[in-house]
Amino acid sequence: MLKMIHGKVDSSGAAMPVTEAAFPVPFPSQLEYNSPAHGTWNIVHIGMLIPGAHQIYVCTGNCNRGVVLTAAEMNASHRFSTITVKEDNILEGDMEDLIIDGVTDILEKLPEKPPAVILFPSCVHRFMGCDIPMVYRVLRSRYPEIHFVEGYMDCILQKAGITPDQRLRRELYSCLEKRPLDRKSVNIIGSTMKIDPDCELVELTEAAGCCLKQITACSTFDEYLSMSESYLNLSLLPIGKMPADVLKERLGMKHLYLPQCFGYEEITDCLNTLADELEVPRIRADERIRDCEKALEKAKQIIGQTPIAIDYTAIPRPLGLARLLLEHGFHVIRIYADSFISEEEQDFQWLCEHAPQLMIYATIHVKMRVLPRKYDEKVLAVGQKAAYFTGTPYFVNMVEGGGLYGFSGICRMAELMTEAYLHEKNTENLIIRKGLGCESCI
């Protein structure tokens, strides 16, 4: 256990000025600390997005504990089951039979068969060389009316290959089957937050007479399956690119990556790309930019020079938001992120040149467990981790971009920052709730 020496811990290795940070990975991978900020979604939350799907986790009891609690916290225990792996199963080598028989037993005892089952093997099955493809083949032949979705609760792949989160977001759409494509139907792929209905992206699709579909808005399995009919998929987050590319290859859907960003020129390019694809008039960017300038100025008059901290769990591009705010006179002092996506390199270079004193802090470095989290002055945070590490009750409670997009997203962010500055939140109570936006009974 780390202990404080003489009441002070050196922050070296866990924090540095942006000019000393290496891009895109400023901190080495080593012993990690997990903060109590749990608003990001885990694989249980993500799996629940498939309407009516039943999740089955196959693992040892200690690993199952966390996912069981997540399902209970969502009031969704009826859509969740576990198969416990014990020592005898490992010694006797009957793991495939355990999974097949266990899933069969669960399905036969359910009051009705679910339209889909998300099956989660775990690390132990990789270690044992378990024939998971054979398991799926048997289950699919035994229950042809059920879609079996391939999940994995596999912590050993958090740092290499496809993570469990990435894999499940890809598999979320594996039940979609080839159908005739409809030019009046468009999907948003890979996002767990519903898109802001007031954003320009929605405005453009409505102007084209298109139905905009997203898994977060599907209430029935048939409604979810209707996403198969969309001719165009939009991914707005980096993590959404892979599932959209898979759908392009598998079902012939077109894919446009239109990232959530904070630069006026890039936003304009993204919206123009969509407008041209949908064959509708382009957004008048000059008017929207004026709206952003007014919203930012209004927020600046209230927030003033209050120190601002931003973290990567709130938005995928913290460097871009920091640049936007600094360009408009805000006092951004810290960014909490363990790495950056390649799309942020230009913003990183700008910050190095124009804000050399901006500090980059890790979130999982082991020293973050004991570094001071209290400050004499008021701090405004964007994101739960930034709020936790600065000890502030003034924060924007958001994960994965919060569904904001485009010029309207900047205006809304300015409003949220103002609201956060004016009204305290119970940080300790809010950030421990897992899966922001999901039903929680913590």
Coordinates of C-alpha atoms in Angstrom, one line a residue:
M1 CA 0.0 0.0 0.0
L2 CA 1.2 3.5 -0.8
K3 CA 1.8 5.7 2.2
M4 CA 2.4 9.4 2.5
I5 CA 5.9 10.4 3.5
H6 CA 6.1 13.6 5.6
G7 CA 2.5 14.4 4.6
K8 CA 3.4 15.0 0.9
V9 CA 3.5 12.9 -2.3
D10 CA 5.5 13.9 -5.3
S11 CA 3.2 14.2 -8.4
S12 CA 6.1 13.3 -10.8
G13 CA 5.0 10.6 -13.3
A14 CA 1.3 11.3 -12.7
A15 CA 1.2 14.9 -13.8
M16 CA 3.2 17.2 -16.2
P17 CA 2.8 20.4 -18.2
V18 CA 1.4 19.8 -21.7
T19 CA 4.7 20.8 -23.2
E20 CA 6.4 17.9 -21.5
A21 CA 3.8 15.3 -22.3
A22 CA 4.3 12.7 -25.1
F23 CA 1.5 12.4 -27.6
P24 CA -0.6 10.3 -27.7
V25 CA 0.5 8.4 -24.5
P26 CA 1.9 10.7 -21.9
F27 CA 2.0 8.1 -19.1
P28 CA 3.5 4.6 -19.1
S29 CA 1.4 1.6 -18.5
Q30 CA 2.0 0.2 -15.0
L31 CA 0.3 -0.4 -11.6
E32 CA -3.1 1.2 -11.8
Y33 CA -5.5 3.0 -9.5
N34 CA -9.3 2.9 -10.1
S35 CA -11.1 6.0 -8.9
P36 CA -14.7 5.8 -7.5
A37 CA -16.0 7.8 -10.5
H38 CA -18.2 5.1 -12.1
G39 CA -20.5 7.0 -14.5
T40 CA -19.0 5.4 -17.6
W41 CA -20.9 2.4 -19.0
N42 CA -19.6 -1.2 -18.6
I43 CA -20.4 -4.2 -20.6
V44 CA -23.6 -5.0 -18.6
H45 CA -25.0 -1.5 -19.3
I46 CA -24.1 -1.8 -23.0
G47 CA -25.6 -5.3 -23.4
M48 CA -28.9 -4.1 -21.9
L49 CA -29.3 -1.8 -25.0
I50 CA -30.6 -4.8 -27.1
P51 CA -34.3 -4.8 -26.2
G52 CA -35.3 -8.1 -24.5
A53 CA -31.8 -9.6 -24.6
H54 CA -30.8 -11.9 -21.8
Q55 CA -27.2 -11.7 -20.6
I56 CA -25.4 -14.8 -19.3
Y57 CA -22.0 -14.5 -17.6
V58 CA -19.7 -17.6 -17.2
C59 CA -17.0 -16.9 -14.7
T60 CA -15.8 -17.6 -11.1
G61 CA -17.9 -16.2 -8.3
N62 CA -15.7 -13.3 -7.4
C63 CA -15.7 -12.0 -11.0
N64 CA -19.5 -12.5 -11.3
R65 CA -20.1 -10.4 -8.2
G66 CA -19.6 -7.0 -10.0
V67 CA -21.7 -7.8 -13.0
V68 CA -24.5 -9.2 -10.8
L69 CA -24.6 -6.0 -8.8
T70 CA -24.7 -3.9 -12.0
A71 CA -27.7 -5.7 -13.3
A72 CA -29.4 -5.4 -9.9
E73 CA -28.6 -1.7 -9.7
M74 CA -30.4 -1.3 -13.1
N75 CA -33.5 -3.1 -11.8
A76 CA -32.7 -5.6 -14.6
S77 CA -31.9 -8.8 -12.7
H78 CA -34.7 -10.6 -14.7
R79 CA -32.6 -10.1 -17.8
F80 CA -29.4 -11.5 -16.3
S81 CA -28.0 -14.9 -15.3
T82 CA -24.7 -16.4 -14.3
I83 CA -22.9 -19.8 -14.6
T84 CA -20.3 -20.2 -11.9
V85 CA -17.0 -21.8 -12.9
K86 CA -15.6 -23.9 -10.0
E87 CA -12.3 -25.6 -9.5
D88 CA -13.6 -29.0 -10.6
N89 CA -14.6 -27.6 -14.0
I90 CA -11.0 -26.5 -14.5
L91 CA -9.5 -29.8 -13.3
E92 CA -11.9 -32.0 -15.2
G93 CA -11.8 -30.1 -18.4
D94 CA -15.5 -30.1 -19.0
M95 CA -15.8 -26.3 -19.6
E96 CA -17.6 -26.6 -22.9
D97 CA -20.2 -28.9 -21.4
L98 CA -20.6 -26.6 -18.4
I99 CA -21.4 -23.6 -20.7
I100 CA -23.8 -25.5 -23.0
D101 CA -25.6 -27.3 -20.3
G102 CA -25.7 -24.2 -18.1
V103 CA -27.2 -22.0 -20.9
T104 CA -29.7 -24.7 -21.7
D105 CA -30.8 -24.9 -18.1
I106 CA -31.2 -21.2 -17.8
L107 CA -33.2 -20.9 -21.1
E108 CA -35.5 -23.7 -20.2
K109 CA -36.3 -22.2 -16.8
L110 CA -37.1 -18.7 -18.2
P111 CA -40.8 -17.9 -18.4
E112 CA -40.3 -17.2 -22.1
K113 CA -37.4 -17.4 -24.5
P114 CA -35.6 -14.1 -25.1
P115 CA -35.1 -12.9 -28.7
A116 CA -31.3 -12.7 -28.1
V117 CA -28.8 -14.1 -25.6
I118 CA -25.5 -12.3 -24.9
L119 CA -23.1 -15.0 -23.7
F120 CA -20.0 -13.8 -21.8
P121 CA -17.1 -16.3 -21.4
S122 CA -14.1 -15.0 -19.5
C123 CA -10.4 -15.0 -19.1
V124 CA -10.3 -18.5 -17.8
H125 CA -11.7 -19.9 -21.0
R126 CA -8.8 -18.3 -23.0
F127 CA -6.3 -19.8 -20.5
M128 CA -7.8 -23.2 -20.9
G129 CA -8.1 -23.1 -24.7
C130 CA -11.9 -23.6 -24.4
D131 CA -13.6 -24.2 -27.8
I132 CA -15.9 -21.2 -27.6
P133 CA -16.9 -21.3 -31.4
M134 CA -18.1 -24.9 -30.9
V135 CA -20.2 -23.8 -27.9
Y136 CA -21.9 -21.1 -30.0
R137 CA -22.5 -23.6 -32.9
V138 CA -24.2 -26.1 -30.5
L139 CA -26.3 -23.4 -28.9
R140 CA -27.4 -21.9 -32.2
S141 CA -28.4 -25.3 -33.5
R142 CA -30.3 -26.1 -30.3
Y143 CA -32.1 -22.7 -30.3
P144 CA -32.3 -21.5 -33.9
E145 CA -35.0 -18.9 -32.9
I146 CA -32.6 -17.1 -30.6
H147 CA -29.8 -14.8 -31.6
F148 CA -26.6 -15.6 -29.7
V149 CA -24.4 -12.6 -29.4
E150 CA -20.7 -13.1 -28.7
G151 CA -19.6 -11.2 -25.6
Y152 CA -16.4 -11.5 -23.5
M153 CA -15.7 -10.6 -19.9
D154 CA -12.0 -10.6 -20.5
C155 CA -9.9 -8.3 -18.3
I156 CA -6.6 -9.7 -19.7
L157 CA -7.4 -7.9 -23.0
Q158 CA -7.8 -4.4 -21.6
K159 CA -4.4 -3.3 -23.0
A160 CA -4.1 -5.4 -26.1
G161 CA -6.4 -6.3 -29.0
I162 CA -10.1 -5.6 -28.9
T163 CA -11.2 -4.7 -25.4
P164 CA -14.5 -6.2 -24.0
D165 CA -16.1 -2.8 -24.4
Q166 CA -15.1 -2.5 -28.1
R167 CA -16.0 -6.1 -28.8
L168 CA -19.5 -5.7 -27.3
R169 CA -20.2 -2.5 -29.2
R170 CA -19.4 -4.3 -32.4
E171 CA -21.5 -7.3 -31.4
L172 CA -24.5 -5.1 -30.4
Y173 CA -25.4 -5.0 -34.0
S174 CA -24.7 -8.6 -34.9
C175 CA -28.4 -9.5 -34.8
L176 CA -29.1 -7.2 -37.7
E177 CA -29.8 -9.2 -40.8
K178 CA -29.5 -8.2 -44.5
R179 CA -32.6 -6.4 -45.8
P180 CA -33.4 -4.1 -48.6
L181 CA -31.9 -0.8 -47.8
D182 CA -34.1 2.3 -47.4
R183 CA -32.7 5.7 -48.5
K184 CA -35.0 7.3 -45.9
S185 CA -33.5 5.5 -43.0
V186 CA -30.3 6.4 -41.2
N187 CA -28.6 4.9 -38.1
I188 CA -26.3 6.3 -35.4
I189 CA -23.9 3.5 -34.5
G190 CA -21.8 2.9 -31.4
S191 CA -23.1 5.7 -29.1
T192 CA -24.7 4.9 -25.7
M193 CA -26.2 8.4 -25.3
K194 CA -29.2 9.5 -27.2
I195 CA -28.4 12.3 -29.7
D196 CA -29.5 15.8 -28.7
P197 CA -32.8 16.3 -30.7
D198 CA -31.9 20.0 -31.2
C199 CA -28.6 19.3 -33.0
E200 CA -27.9 20.1 -36.6
L201 CA -27.4 16.4 -37.4
V202 CA -31.0 15.7 -36.5
E203 CA -32.0 18.8 -38.4
L204 CA -30.4 17.6 -41.6
T205 CA -31.8 14.1 -41.4
E206 CA -35.3 15.6 -40.9
A207 CA -34.8 17.9 -43.8
A208 CA -34.1 14.9 -46.0
G209 CA -37.3 13.1 -44.7
C210 CA -35.2 10.4 -43.1
C211 CA -36.0 8.4 -40.0
L212 CA -33.0 8.6 -37.6
K213 CA -32.5 5.4 -35.7
Q214 CA -30.3 4.6 -32.7
I215 CA -30.2 1.6 -30.5
T216 CA -30.6 3.8 -27.4
A217 CA -34.1 4.7 -28.6
C218 CA -35.3 1.2 -29.5
S219 CA -38.0 -0.2 -27.1
T220 CA -38.7 -3.6 -28.9
F221 CA -36.6 -6.2 -30.6
D222 CA -38.4 -5.7 -33.9
E223 CA -37.7 -1.9 -33.7
Y224 CA -34.0 -2.8 -33.1
L225 CA -34.1 -5.1 -36.1
S226 CA -35.5 -2.4 -38.3
M227 CA -32.0 -0.7 -38.1
S228 CA -31.1 -3.4 -40.8
E229 CA -33.0 -1.3 -43.3
S230 CA -30.9 1.9 -43.0
Y231 CA -28.7 2.6 -46.0
L232 CA -26.4 4.9 -44.0
N233 CA -24.7 4.6 -40.6
L234 CA -23.2 7.5 -38.8
S235 CA -20.6 7.0 -36.1
L236 CA -19.9 10.0 -33.9
L237 CA -17.4 8.6 -31.4
P238 CA -14.1 6.9 -32.1
I239 CA -15.4 3.7 -30.5
G240 CA -18.3 3.7 -33.0
K241 CA -16.1 3.4 -36.1
M242 CA -15.4 -0.3 -35.8
P243 CA -19.0 -1.5 -35.5
A244 CA -20.1 0.8 -38.4
D245 CA -17.2 -0.5 -40.6
V246 CA -18.3 -4.1 -39.8
L247 CA -21.9 -3.3 -40.8
K248 CA -20.6 -1.7 -44.0
E249 CA -18.8 -4.9 -44.9
R250 CA -21.5 -7.3 -43.7
L251 CA -24.7 -5.6 -44.8
G252 CA -23.6 -3.1 -47.5
M253 CA -24.5 0.0 -45.5
K254 CA -22.7 3.2 -46.2
H255 CA -20.6 4.6 -43.3
L256 CA -19.8 8.2 -42.5
Y257 CA -17.6 9.0 -39.5
L258 CA -18.6 12.5 -38.3
P259 CA -16.8 12.9 -35.0
Q260 CA -18.0 15.0 -32.1
C261 CA -15.5 17.9 -32.1
F262 CA -15.2 21.5 -31.0
G263 CA -13.5 23.3 -33.9
Y264 CA -15.8 25.4 -36.0
E265 CA -14.2 24.4 -39.3
E266 CA -14.3 20.7 -38.6
I267 CA -17.9 20.8 -37.4
T268 CA -18.8 22.6 -40.7
D269 CA -17.0 20.0 -42.8
C270 CA -18.8 17.2 -41.0
L271 CA -22.3 18.8 -41.4
N272 CA -21.6 19.6 -45.0
T273 CA -20.5 16.0 -45.7
L274 CA -23.8 14.8 -44.3
A275 CA -25.9 17.4 -46.1
D276 CA -24.3 16.5 -49.4
E277 CA -24.9 12.8 -48.8
L278 CA -28.5 13.4 -47.9
E279 CA -28.9 15.9 -50.8
V280 CA -30.2 18.7 -48.7
P281 CA -29.1 22.4 -48.4
R282 CA -26.0 22.9 -46.2
I283 CA -26.2 24.4 -42.8
R284 CA -25.5 28.1 -42.7
A285 CA -22.4 27.8 -40.5
D286 CA -21.9 31.6 -40.1
E287 CA -25.2 31.9 -38.2
R288 CA -24.5 28.9 -36.0
I289 CA -21.0 30.2 -35.2
R290 CA -22.5 33.5 -34.1
D291 CA -24.8 31.5 -31.8
C292 CA -21.8 29.7 -30.3
E293 CA -19.9 32.9 -29.8
K294 CA -22.8 34.4 -27.9
A295 CA -23.3 31.3 -25.8
L296 CA -19.6 31.2 -24.9
E297 CA -19.5 34.9 -24.1
K298 CA -22.5 34.6 -21.9
A299 CA -20.9 31.7 -20.0
K300 CA -17.6 33.5 -19.7
Q301 CA -19.3 36.6 -18.1
I302 CA -20.6 34.3 -15.3
I303 CA -17.7 31.8 -14.9
G304 CA -15.0 34.4 -15.4
Q305 CA -11.5 33.2 -14.5
T306 CA -12.6 30.2 -12.4
P307 CA -10.1 27.4 -12.9
I308 CA -11.6 24.6 -15.2
A309 CA -10.6 20.9 -15.3
I310 CA -11.7 18.5 -18.0
D311 CA -11.6 14.7 -18.2
Y312 CA -11.7 12.2 -21.0
T313 CA -14.7 10.3 -19.7
A314 CA -16.9 13.3 -20.3
I315 CA -16.0 13.8 -23.9
P316 CA -13.8 12.0 -26.3
R317 CA -11.8 15.1 -27.2
P318 CA -10.8 16.9 -24.0
L319 CA -8.0 18.7 -25.8
G320 CA -10.4 20.1 -28.3
L321 CA -12.7 21.4 -25.7
A322 CA -9.8 22.9 -23.7
R323 CA -8.6 24.7 -26.9
L324 CA -12.1 26.1 -27.6
L325 CA -12.4 27.4 -24.0
L326 CA -8.9 28.9 -23.9
E327 CA -9.5 30.6 -27.2
H328 CA -12.5 32.3 -25.7
G329 CA -10.8 33.5 -22.5
F330 CA -11.7 30.7 -20.1
H331 CA -9.1 29.6 -17.5
V332 CA -8.5 25.9 -18.2
I333 CA -5.8 24.6 -15.9
R334 CA -6.0 20.7 -16.1
I335 CA -6.9 17.9 -18.3
Y336 CA -7.3 14.4 -16.8
A337 CA -6.5 11.7 -19.4
D338 CA -4.2 8.7 -19.6
S339 CA -3.9 8.9 -23.4
F340 CA -5.3 10.8 -26.3
I341 CA -6.9 9.8 -29.7
S342 CA -4.9 10.6 -32.8
E343 CA -7.5 13.1 -34.0
E344 CA -6.5 15.5 -31.2
E345 CA -2.9 16.0 -32.4
Q346 CA -3.5 19.4 -33.9
D347 CA -5.2 20.6 -30.7
F348 CA -2.3 19.1 -28.7
Q349 CA 0.2 21.1 -30.7
W350 CA -1.9 24.3 -30.3
L351 CA -2.1 23.8 -26.6
C352 CA 1.7 23.3 -26.3
E353 CA 2.2 26.6 -28.1
H354 CA -0.5 28.7 -26.6
A355 CA -1.1 27.2 -23.1
P356 CA 2.3 25.7 -22.0
Q357 CA 1.3 25.8 -18.3
L358 CA -1.8 23.6 -18.9
M359 CA -1.3 20.5 -16.8
I360 CA -2.0 16.9 -17.9
Y361 CA -2.9 14.5 -15.1
A362 CA -3.3 10.8 -15.3
T363 CA -6.4 9.1 -13.9
I364 CA -5.2 5.6 -13.3
H365 CA -1.6 6.3 -12.2
V366 CA -1.2 4.8 -8.7
K367 CA -0.1 8.2 -7.2
M368 CA -3.6 9.5 -8.0
R369 CA -4.8 7.6 -5.0
V370 CA -3.0 9.8 -2.6
L371 CA -2.4 13.2 -4.4
P372 CA -4.4 16.1 -2.8
R373 CA -8.0 16.4 -3.9
K374 CA -8.9 19.6 -2.1
Y375 CA -8.3 23.2 -3.3
D376 CA -8.9 26.6 -1.6
E377 CA -10.4 28.2 -4.7
K378 CA -13.5 27.2 -6.6
V379 CA -13.0 24.8 -9.5
L380 CA -15.4 24.0 -12.3
A381 CA -15.0 20.5 -13.7
V382 CA -16.3 18.9 -16.9
G383 CA -16.7 15.2 -16.1
Q384 CA -16.8 13.0 -13.0
K385 CA -13.1 12.1 -12.8
A386 CA -12.2 15.8 -13.0
A387 CA -14.7 16.5 -10.2
Y388 CA -13.3 13.7 -8.1
F389 CA -9.7 14.6 -8.5
T390 CA -10.2 18.3 -7.8
G391 CA -12.7 17.7 -5.0
T392 CA -15.2 20.1 -6.5
P393 CA -19.1 20.0 -6.2
Y394 CA -19.3 22.3 -9.3
F395 CA -19.2 19.9 -12.3
V396 CA -20.8 19.0 -15.5
N397 CA -22.1 15.4 -14.9
M398 CA -21.5 13.8 -18.4
V399 CA -20.1 10.7 -20.0
E400 CA -19.4 9.9 -23.7
G401 CA -20.2 13.3 -24.9
G402 CA -23.7 13.4 -23.4
G403 CA -25.3 13.2 -26.9
L404 CA -24.1 16.7 -27.7
Y405 CA -23.1 17.4 -31.3
G406 CA -22.1 20.2 -33.6
F407 CA -22.7 23.9 -33.1
S408 CA -25.7 23.3 -30.9
G409 CA -23.5 21.0 -28.8
I410 CA -21.1 23.9 -28.1
C411 CA -24.0 26.1 -27.1
R412 CA -25.4 23.4 -24.8
M413 CA -22.0 22.8 -23.3
A414 CA -21.7 26.5 -22.4
E415 CA -25.1 26.3 -20.7
L416 CA -24.2 23.1 -18.8
M417 CA -20.9 24.7 -17.6
T418 CA -22.9 27.8 -16.4
E419 CA -25.4 25.6 -14.6
A420 CA -22.6 23.6 -13.0
Y421 CA -20.8 26.8 -11.9
L422 CA -24.0 28.2 -10.2
H423 CA -25.3 25.1 -8.5
E424 CA -23.5 22.6 -6.3
K425 CA -23.9 18.9 -6.8
N426 CA -23.4 16.0 -4.3
T427 CA -20.2 14.7 -5.9
E428 CA -19.7 11.8 -3.6
N429 CA -23.2 10.5 -4.1
L430 CA -23.4 11.0 -7.9
I431 CA -20.1 9.7 -9.1
I432 CA -20.4 6.3 -7.4
R433 CA -23.5 5.5 -9.5
K434 CA -22.5 3.2 -12.3
G435 CA -23.7 3.9 -15.9
L436 CA -24.8 7.5 -16.0
G437 CA -28.1 7.6 -17.9
C438 CA -29.1 4.1 -16.9
E439 CA -31.7 3.3 -14.2
S440 CA -29.9 3.0 -10.9
C441 CA -31.2 2.2 -7.5
I442 CA -28.0 2.8 -5.5

